[in-house]
Tab-separated table of C-alpha atoms in Angstrom:
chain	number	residue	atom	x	y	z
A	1	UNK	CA	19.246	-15.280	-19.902
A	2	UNK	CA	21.566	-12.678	-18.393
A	3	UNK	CA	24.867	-13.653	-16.579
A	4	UNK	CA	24.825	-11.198	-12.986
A	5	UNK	CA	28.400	-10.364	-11.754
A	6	UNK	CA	29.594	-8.276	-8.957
A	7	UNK	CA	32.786	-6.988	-8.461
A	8	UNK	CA	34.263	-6.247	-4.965
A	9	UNK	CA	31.301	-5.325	-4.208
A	10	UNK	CA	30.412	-4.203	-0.393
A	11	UNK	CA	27.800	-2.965	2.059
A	12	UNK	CA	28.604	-1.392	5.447
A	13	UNK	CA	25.782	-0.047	7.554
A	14	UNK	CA	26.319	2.944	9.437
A	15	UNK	CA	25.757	1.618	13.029
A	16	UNK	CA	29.208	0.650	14.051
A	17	UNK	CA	30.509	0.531	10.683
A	18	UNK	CA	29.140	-3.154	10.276
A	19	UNK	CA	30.139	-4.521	7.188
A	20	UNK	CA	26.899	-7.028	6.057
A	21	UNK	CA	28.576	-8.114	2.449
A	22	UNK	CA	32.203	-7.065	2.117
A	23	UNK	CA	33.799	-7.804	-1.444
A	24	UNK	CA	31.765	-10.148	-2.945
A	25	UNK	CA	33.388	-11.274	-6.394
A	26	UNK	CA	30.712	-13.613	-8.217
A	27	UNK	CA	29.744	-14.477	-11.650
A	28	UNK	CA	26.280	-16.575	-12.429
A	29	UNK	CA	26.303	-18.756	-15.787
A	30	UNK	CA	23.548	-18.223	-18.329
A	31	UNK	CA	20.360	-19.819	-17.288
A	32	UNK	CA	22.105	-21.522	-13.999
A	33	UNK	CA	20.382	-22.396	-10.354
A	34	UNK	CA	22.928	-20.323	-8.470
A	35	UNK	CA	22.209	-20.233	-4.503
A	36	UNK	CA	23.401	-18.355	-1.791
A	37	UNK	CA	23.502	-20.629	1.504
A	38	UNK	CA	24.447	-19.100	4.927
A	39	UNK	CA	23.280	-18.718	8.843
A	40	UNK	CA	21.461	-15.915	9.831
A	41	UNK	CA	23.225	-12.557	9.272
A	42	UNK	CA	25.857	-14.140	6.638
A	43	UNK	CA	24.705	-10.800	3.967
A	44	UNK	CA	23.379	-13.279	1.767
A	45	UNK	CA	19.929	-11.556	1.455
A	46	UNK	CA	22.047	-8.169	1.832
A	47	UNK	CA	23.730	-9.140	-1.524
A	48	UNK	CA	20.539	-10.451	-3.411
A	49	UNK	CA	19.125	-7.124	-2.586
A	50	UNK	CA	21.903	-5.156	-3.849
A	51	UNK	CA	21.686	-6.999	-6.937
A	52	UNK	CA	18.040	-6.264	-7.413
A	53	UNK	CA	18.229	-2.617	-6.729
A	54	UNK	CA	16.587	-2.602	-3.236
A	55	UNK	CA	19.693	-1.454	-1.187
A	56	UNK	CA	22.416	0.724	-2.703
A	57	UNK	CA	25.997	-1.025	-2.134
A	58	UNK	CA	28.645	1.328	-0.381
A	59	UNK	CA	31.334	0.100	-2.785
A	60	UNK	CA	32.363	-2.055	-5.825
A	61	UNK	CA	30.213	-2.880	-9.464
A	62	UNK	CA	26.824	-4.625	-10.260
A	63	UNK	CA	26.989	-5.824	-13.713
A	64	UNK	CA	23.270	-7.960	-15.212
A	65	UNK	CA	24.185	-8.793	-19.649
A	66	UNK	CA	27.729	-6.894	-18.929
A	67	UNK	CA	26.082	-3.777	-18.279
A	68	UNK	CA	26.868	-1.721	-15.036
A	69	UNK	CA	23.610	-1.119	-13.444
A	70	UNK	CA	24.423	0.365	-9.911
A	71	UNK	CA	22.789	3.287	-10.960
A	72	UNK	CA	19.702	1.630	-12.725
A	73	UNK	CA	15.996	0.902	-10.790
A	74	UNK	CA	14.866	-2.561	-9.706
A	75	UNK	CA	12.512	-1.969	-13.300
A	76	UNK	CA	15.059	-0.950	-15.701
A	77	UNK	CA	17.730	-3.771	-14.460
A	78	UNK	CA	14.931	-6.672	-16.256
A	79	UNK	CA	14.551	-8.672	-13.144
A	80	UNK	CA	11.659	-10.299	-10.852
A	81	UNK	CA	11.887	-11.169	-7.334
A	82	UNK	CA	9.902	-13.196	-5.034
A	83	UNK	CA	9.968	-12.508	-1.110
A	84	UNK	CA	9.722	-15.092	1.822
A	85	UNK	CA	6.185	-13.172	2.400
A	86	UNK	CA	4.972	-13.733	-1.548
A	87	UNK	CA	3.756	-10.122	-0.701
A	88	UNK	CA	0.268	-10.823	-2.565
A	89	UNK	CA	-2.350	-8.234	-2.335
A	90	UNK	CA	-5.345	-9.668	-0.369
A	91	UNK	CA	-7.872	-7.716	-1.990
A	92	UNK	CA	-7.151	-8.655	-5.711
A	93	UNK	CA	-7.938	-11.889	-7.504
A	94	UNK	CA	-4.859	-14.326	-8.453
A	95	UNK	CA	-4.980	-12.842	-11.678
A	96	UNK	CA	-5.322	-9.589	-11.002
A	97	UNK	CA	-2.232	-10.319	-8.420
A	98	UNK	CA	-0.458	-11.814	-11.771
A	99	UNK	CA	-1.032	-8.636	-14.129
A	100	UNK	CA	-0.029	-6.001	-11.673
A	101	UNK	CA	3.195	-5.513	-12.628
A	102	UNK	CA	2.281	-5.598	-16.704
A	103	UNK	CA	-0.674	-2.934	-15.580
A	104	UNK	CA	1.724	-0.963	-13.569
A	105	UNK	CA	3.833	-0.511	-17.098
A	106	UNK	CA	1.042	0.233	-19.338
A	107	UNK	CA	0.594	-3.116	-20.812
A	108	UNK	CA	-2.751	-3.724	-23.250
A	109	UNK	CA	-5.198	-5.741	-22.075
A	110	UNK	CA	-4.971	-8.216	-24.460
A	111	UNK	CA	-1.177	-8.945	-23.708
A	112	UNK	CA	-1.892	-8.787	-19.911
A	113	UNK	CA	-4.193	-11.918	-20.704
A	114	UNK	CA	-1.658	-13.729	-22.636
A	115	UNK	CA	1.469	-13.077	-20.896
A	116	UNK	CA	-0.818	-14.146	-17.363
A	117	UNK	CA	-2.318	-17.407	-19.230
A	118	UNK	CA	1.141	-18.264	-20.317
A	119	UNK	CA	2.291	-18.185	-16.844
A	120	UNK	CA	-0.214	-19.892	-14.866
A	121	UNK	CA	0.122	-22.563	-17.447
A	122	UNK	CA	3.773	-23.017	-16.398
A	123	UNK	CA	2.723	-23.228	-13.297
A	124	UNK	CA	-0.931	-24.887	-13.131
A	125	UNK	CA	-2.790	-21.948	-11.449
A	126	UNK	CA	-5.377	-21.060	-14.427
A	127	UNK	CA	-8.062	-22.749	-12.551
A	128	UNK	CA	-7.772	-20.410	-9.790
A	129	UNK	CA	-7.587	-16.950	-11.684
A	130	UNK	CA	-11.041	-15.783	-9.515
A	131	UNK	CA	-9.646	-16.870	-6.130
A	132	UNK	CA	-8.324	-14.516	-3.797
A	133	UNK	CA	-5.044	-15.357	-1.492
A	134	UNK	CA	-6.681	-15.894	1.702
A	135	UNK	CA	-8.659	-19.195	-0.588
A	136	UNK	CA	-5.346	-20.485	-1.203
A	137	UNK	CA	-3.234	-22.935	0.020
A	138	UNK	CA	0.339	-22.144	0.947
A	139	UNK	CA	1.755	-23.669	-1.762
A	140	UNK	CA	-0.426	-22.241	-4.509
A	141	UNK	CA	0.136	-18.751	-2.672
A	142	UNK	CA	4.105	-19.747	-3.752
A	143	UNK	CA	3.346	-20.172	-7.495
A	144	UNK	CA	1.075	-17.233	-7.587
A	145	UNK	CA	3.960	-14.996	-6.196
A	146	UNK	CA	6.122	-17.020	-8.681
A	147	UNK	CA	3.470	-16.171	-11.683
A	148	UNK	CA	3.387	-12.729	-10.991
A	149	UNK	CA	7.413	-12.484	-10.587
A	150	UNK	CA	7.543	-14.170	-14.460
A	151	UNK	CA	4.764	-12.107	-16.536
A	152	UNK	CA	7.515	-9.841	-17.234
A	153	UNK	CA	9.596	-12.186	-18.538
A	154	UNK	CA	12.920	-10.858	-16.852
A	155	UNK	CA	16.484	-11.536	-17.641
A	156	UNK	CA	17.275	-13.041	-13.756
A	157	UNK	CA	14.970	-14.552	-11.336
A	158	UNK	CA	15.750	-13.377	-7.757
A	159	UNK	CA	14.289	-15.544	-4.642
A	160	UNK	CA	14.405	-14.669	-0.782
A	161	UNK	CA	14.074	-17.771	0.970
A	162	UNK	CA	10.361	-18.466	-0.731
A	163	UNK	CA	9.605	-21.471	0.890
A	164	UNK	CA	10.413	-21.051	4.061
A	165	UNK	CA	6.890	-20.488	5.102
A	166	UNK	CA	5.658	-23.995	3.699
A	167	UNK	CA	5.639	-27.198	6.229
A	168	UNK	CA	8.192	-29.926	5.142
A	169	UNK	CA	6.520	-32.125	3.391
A	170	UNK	CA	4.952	-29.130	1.028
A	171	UNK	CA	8.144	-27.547	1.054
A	172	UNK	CA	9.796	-30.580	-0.763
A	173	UNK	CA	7.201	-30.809	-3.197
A	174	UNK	CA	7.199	-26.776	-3.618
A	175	UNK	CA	11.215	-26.803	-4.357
A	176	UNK	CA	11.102	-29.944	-6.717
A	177	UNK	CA	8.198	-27.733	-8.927
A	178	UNK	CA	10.326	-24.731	-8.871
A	179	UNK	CA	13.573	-26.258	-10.023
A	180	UNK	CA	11.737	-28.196	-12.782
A	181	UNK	CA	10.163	-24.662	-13.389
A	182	UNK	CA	13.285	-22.854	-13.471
A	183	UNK	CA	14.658	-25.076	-16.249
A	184	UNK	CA	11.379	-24.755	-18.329
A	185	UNK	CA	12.120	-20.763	-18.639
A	186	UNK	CA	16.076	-21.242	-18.745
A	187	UNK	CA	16.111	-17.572	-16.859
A	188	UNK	CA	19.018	-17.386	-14.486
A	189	UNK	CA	18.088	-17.502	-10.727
A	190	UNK	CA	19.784	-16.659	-7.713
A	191	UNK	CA	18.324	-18.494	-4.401
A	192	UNK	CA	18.847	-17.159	-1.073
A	193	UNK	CA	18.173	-20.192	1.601
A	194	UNK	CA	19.784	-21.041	4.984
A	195	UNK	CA	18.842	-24.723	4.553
A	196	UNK	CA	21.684	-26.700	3.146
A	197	UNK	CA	19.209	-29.648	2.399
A	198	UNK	CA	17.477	-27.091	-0.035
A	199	UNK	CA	20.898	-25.523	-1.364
A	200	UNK	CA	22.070	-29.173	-2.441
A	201	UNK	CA	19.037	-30.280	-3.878
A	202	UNK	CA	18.554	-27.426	-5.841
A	203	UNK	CA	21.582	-25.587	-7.123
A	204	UNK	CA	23.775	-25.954	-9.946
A	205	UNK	CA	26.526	-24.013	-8.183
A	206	UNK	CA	26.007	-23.022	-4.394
A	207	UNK	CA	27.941	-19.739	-2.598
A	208	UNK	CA	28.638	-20.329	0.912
A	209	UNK	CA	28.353	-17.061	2.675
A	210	UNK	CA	29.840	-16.221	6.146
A	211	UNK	CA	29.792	-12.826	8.144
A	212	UNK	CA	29.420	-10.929	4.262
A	213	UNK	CA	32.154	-13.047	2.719
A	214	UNK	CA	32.269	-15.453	0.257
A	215	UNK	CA	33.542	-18.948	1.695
A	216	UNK	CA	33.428	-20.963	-1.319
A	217	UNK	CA	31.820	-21.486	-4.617
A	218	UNK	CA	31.022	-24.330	-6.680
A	219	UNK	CA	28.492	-27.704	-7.029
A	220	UNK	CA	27.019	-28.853	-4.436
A	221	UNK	CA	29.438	-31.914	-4.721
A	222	UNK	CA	32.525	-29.539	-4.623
A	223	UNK	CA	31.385	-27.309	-1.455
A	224	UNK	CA	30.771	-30.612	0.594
A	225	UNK	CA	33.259	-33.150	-0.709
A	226	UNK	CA	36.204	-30.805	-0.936
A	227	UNK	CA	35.581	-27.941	1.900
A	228	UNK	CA	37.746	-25.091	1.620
A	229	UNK	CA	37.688	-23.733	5.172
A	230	UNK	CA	36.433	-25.095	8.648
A	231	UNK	CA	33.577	-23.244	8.193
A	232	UNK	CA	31.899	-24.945	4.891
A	233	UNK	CA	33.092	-28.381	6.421
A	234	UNK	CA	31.105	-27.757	9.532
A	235	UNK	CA	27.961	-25.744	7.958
A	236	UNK	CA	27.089	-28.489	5.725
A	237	UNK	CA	26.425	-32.273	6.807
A	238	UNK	CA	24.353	-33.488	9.728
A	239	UNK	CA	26.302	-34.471	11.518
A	240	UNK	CA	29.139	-32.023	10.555
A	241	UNK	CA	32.579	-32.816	9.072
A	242	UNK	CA	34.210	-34.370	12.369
A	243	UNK	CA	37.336	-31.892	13.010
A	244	UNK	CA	39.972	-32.698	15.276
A	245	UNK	CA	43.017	-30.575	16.245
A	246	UNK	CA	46.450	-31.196	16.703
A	247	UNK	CA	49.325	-29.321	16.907
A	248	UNK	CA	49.146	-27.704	13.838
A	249	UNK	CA	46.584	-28.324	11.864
A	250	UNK	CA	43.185	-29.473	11.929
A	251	UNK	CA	41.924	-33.284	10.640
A	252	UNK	CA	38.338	-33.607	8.991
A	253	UNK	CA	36.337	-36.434	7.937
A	254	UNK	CA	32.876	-36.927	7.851
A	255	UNK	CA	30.852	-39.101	9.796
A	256	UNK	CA	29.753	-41.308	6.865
A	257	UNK	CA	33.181	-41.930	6.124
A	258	UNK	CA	34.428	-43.494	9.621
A	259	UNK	CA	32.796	-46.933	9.596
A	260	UNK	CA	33.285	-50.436	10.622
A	261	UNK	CA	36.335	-52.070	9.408
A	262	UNK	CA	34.243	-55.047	7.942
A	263	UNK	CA	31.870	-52.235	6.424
A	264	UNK	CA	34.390	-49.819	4.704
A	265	UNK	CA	34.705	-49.828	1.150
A	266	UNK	CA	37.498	-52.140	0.125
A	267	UNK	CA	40.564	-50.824	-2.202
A	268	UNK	CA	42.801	-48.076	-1.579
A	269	UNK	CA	44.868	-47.166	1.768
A	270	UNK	CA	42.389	-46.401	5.271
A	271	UNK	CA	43.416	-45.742	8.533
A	272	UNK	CA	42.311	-47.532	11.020
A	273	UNK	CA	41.221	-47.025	14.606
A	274	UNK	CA	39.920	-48.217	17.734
A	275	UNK	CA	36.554	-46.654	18.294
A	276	UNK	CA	35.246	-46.496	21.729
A	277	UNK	CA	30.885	-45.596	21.630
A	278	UNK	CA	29.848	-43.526	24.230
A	279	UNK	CA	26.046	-43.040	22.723
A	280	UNK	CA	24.673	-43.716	20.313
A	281	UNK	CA	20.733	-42.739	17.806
A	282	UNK	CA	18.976	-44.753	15.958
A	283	UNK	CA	17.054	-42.424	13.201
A	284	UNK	CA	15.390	-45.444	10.945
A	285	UNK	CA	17.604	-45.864	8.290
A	286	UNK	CA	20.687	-44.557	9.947
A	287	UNK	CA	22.450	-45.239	13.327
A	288	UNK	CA	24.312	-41.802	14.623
A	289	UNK	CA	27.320	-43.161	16.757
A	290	UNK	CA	29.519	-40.852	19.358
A	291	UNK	CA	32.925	-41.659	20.849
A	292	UNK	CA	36.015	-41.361	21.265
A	293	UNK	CA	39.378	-42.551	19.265
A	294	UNK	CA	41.588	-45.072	21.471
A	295	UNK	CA	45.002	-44.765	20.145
A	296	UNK	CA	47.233	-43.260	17.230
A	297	UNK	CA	47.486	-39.636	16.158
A	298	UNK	CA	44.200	-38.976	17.072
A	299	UNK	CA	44.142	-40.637	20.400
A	300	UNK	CA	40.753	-39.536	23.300
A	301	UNK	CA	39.617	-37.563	20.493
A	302	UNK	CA	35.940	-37.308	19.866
A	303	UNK	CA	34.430	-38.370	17.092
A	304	UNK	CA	30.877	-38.810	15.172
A	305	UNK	CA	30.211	-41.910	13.137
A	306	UNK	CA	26.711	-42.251	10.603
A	307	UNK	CA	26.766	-45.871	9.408
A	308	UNK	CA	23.306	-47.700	7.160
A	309	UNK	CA	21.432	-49.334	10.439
A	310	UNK	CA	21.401	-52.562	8.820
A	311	UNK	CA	25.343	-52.403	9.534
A	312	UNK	CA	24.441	-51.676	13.516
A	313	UNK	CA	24.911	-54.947	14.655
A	314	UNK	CA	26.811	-55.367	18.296
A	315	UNK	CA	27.343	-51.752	18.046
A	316	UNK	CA	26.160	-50.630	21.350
A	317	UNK	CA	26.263	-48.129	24.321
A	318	UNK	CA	29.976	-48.901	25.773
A	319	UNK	CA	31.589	-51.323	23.528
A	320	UNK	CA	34.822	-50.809	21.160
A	321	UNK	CA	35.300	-51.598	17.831
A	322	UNK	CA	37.817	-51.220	15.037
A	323	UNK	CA	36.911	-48.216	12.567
A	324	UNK	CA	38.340	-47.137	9.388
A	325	UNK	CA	38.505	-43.667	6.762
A	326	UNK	CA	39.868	-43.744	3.367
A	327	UNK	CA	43.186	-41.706	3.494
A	328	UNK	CA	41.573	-39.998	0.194
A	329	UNK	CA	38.514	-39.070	2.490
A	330	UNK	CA	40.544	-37.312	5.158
A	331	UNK	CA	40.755	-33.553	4.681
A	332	UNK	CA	43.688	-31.399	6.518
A	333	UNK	CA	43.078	-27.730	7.282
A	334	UNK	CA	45.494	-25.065	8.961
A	335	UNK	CA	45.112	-24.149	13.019
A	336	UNK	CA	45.522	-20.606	12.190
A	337	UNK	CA	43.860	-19.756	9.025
A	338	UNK	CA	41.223	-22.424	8.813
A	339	UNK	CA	41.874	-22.710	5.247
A	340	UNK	CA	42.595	-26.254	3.299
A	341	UNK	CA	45.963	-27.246	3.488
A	342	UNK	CA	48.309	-29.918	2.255
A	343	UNK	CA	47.445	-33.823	3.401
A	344	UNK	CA	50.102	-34.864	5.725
A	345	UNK	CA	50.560	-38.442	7.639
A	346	UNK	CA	48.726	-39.699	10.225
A	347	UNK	CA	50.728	-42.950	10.873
């Protein structure tokens, strides 16, 4: 179980001097879920790269057990990565897939068997050892990849979005089976995923990545109860954080905090408001509502509300009601820097 650490460190492509990770500073705990979560082109599959040897950084340290390993190979840094693609090899059986890498480093025969049997047990694959990839499901093609990626036993677990190719209801299933897996080995991993459903399911700590920089870092509780820019309060939730400007600073709250009067939590101080529904949709269990504040600081703004259906009564297309947010649940964040700032009144 080896902590990873990078220091400052950066990658700029030559084509315009574009900068896809610039000064990363991270540090993994031993045996922790850590995930990288960001749009397209935020450098966090730039950085997991980096880390396994696959693309040299322009600047700044790579540490894996406290040991600099810049200068190492993807084999002599100890660690095992699985692609979006699995990248099996068509022509080979599931366990010949498995023992490549042990047969690539001179590995006995008899070890190749045991260290393969050990890992399809972890996984449940044994039974399909004589099978070739195109004879497997999408999900077993996953744990295969993940089989192979293990044999070696490596000191950190590196995964590139690997269940992105799986439909949704195999994709739940297929992340619940590799978390549970994870903590059987205890190896660290480091998750790349642009899904922030997956990232807070799965993570111990999550790294919020935007245009190569590090937004934020911590639980998945911290990154979406306590934001620390505009740009983690809007990237995670659906809906998004609500953020309204004023004149100097920017008010969040999210849309499961702004409810009915008669439904907010009792206890403590809430502002109130006069809530004017545009639109509104119904998605089962929950009633998305849109509008606009009437009155008060935050007067014509517009504003999202997600409320339990079974609390949609008289709600409809048009009408007004009184709203509230606990003062605690507000968040205030600065009109030029985007950062978290001090709460201020909105009285």
């Amino acid at each position: 179980m080896a902590v990873v650490e990078t220091r400052r460190l950066t990658k700029v492509f030559k084509r315009g001097n574009v900068g896809a990770v610039v000064n990363v500073d991270l540090e993994t705990r031993e045996g922790e879920f850590l995930v990288l979560l960001g749009p397209s082109g935020s450098g966090k599959t730039t950085l997991l790269r980096m880390i396994a040897g696959l693309e040299d950084p322009t600047s700044g340290e790579i540490l894996i057990g406290g040991k600099v390993v810049n200068d190492l190979s993807p084999r002599e840094r100890r660690i095992a990565m699985v692609f979006q693609s699995y990248a099996l090899y068509p022509h080979l059986t599931v366990f010949n897939n498995i023992v490549f890498p042990l047969k690539a480093q001179g590995v006995d025969r008899a070890q190749r068997q045991k260290q393969a049997e050990w890992a399809a047990s972890l996984l449940g694959i044994g039974h399909l050892f004589s099978r070739k990839p195109r004879e497997l499901s999408g999900g077993e093609r996953q744990r295969v990849a993940v089989a192979r990626a293990i044999v070696r036993e490596p000191s950190v677990f590196l995964l590139d979005e690997p269940l992105s190719n799986l439909d949704a209801k195999l994709r739940a299933s297929a992340r619940e089976e590799l978390e549970q897996f994870q903590k059987r080995i205890g190896t660290t991993a480091i998750y790349v995923t642009h899904d922030q459903v997956e990232a807070m399911a799965m993570g111990d700590r999550v790294v919020v990545m935007s245009q190569g920089a590090v937004r934020q870092i911590g639980t998945p509780a911290d990154v979406y109860d306590d934001p620390a820019d505009t740009f983690v309060a809007t990237f995670l939730g659906s809906p998004p954080m609500n953020l309204v400007p004023l004149a100097d600073v920017i008010v969040g709250f999210r849309p499961e905090h702004f409810l009915p009067a008669g439904v907010a939590e009792r206890g403590g101080a809430h502002l109130s408001y006069r809530f004017q529904i545009s639109h509104s949709e119904y998605l089962g269990a929950e009633l998305i509502l849109y509008g606009t504040i009437q009155g008060g600081a935050l007067h014509q703004k517009k504003v999202i509300s997600r409320i339990p259906s079974t609390h949609s009564a008289g709600l409809t297309d048009g009408s007004a009601h009184t709203f509230a947010v606990a003062e605690s649940d507000v968040k205030f964040f600065d009109k030029q820097t985007e950062k978290r700032t001090a709460p201020r009144s909105l009285s």
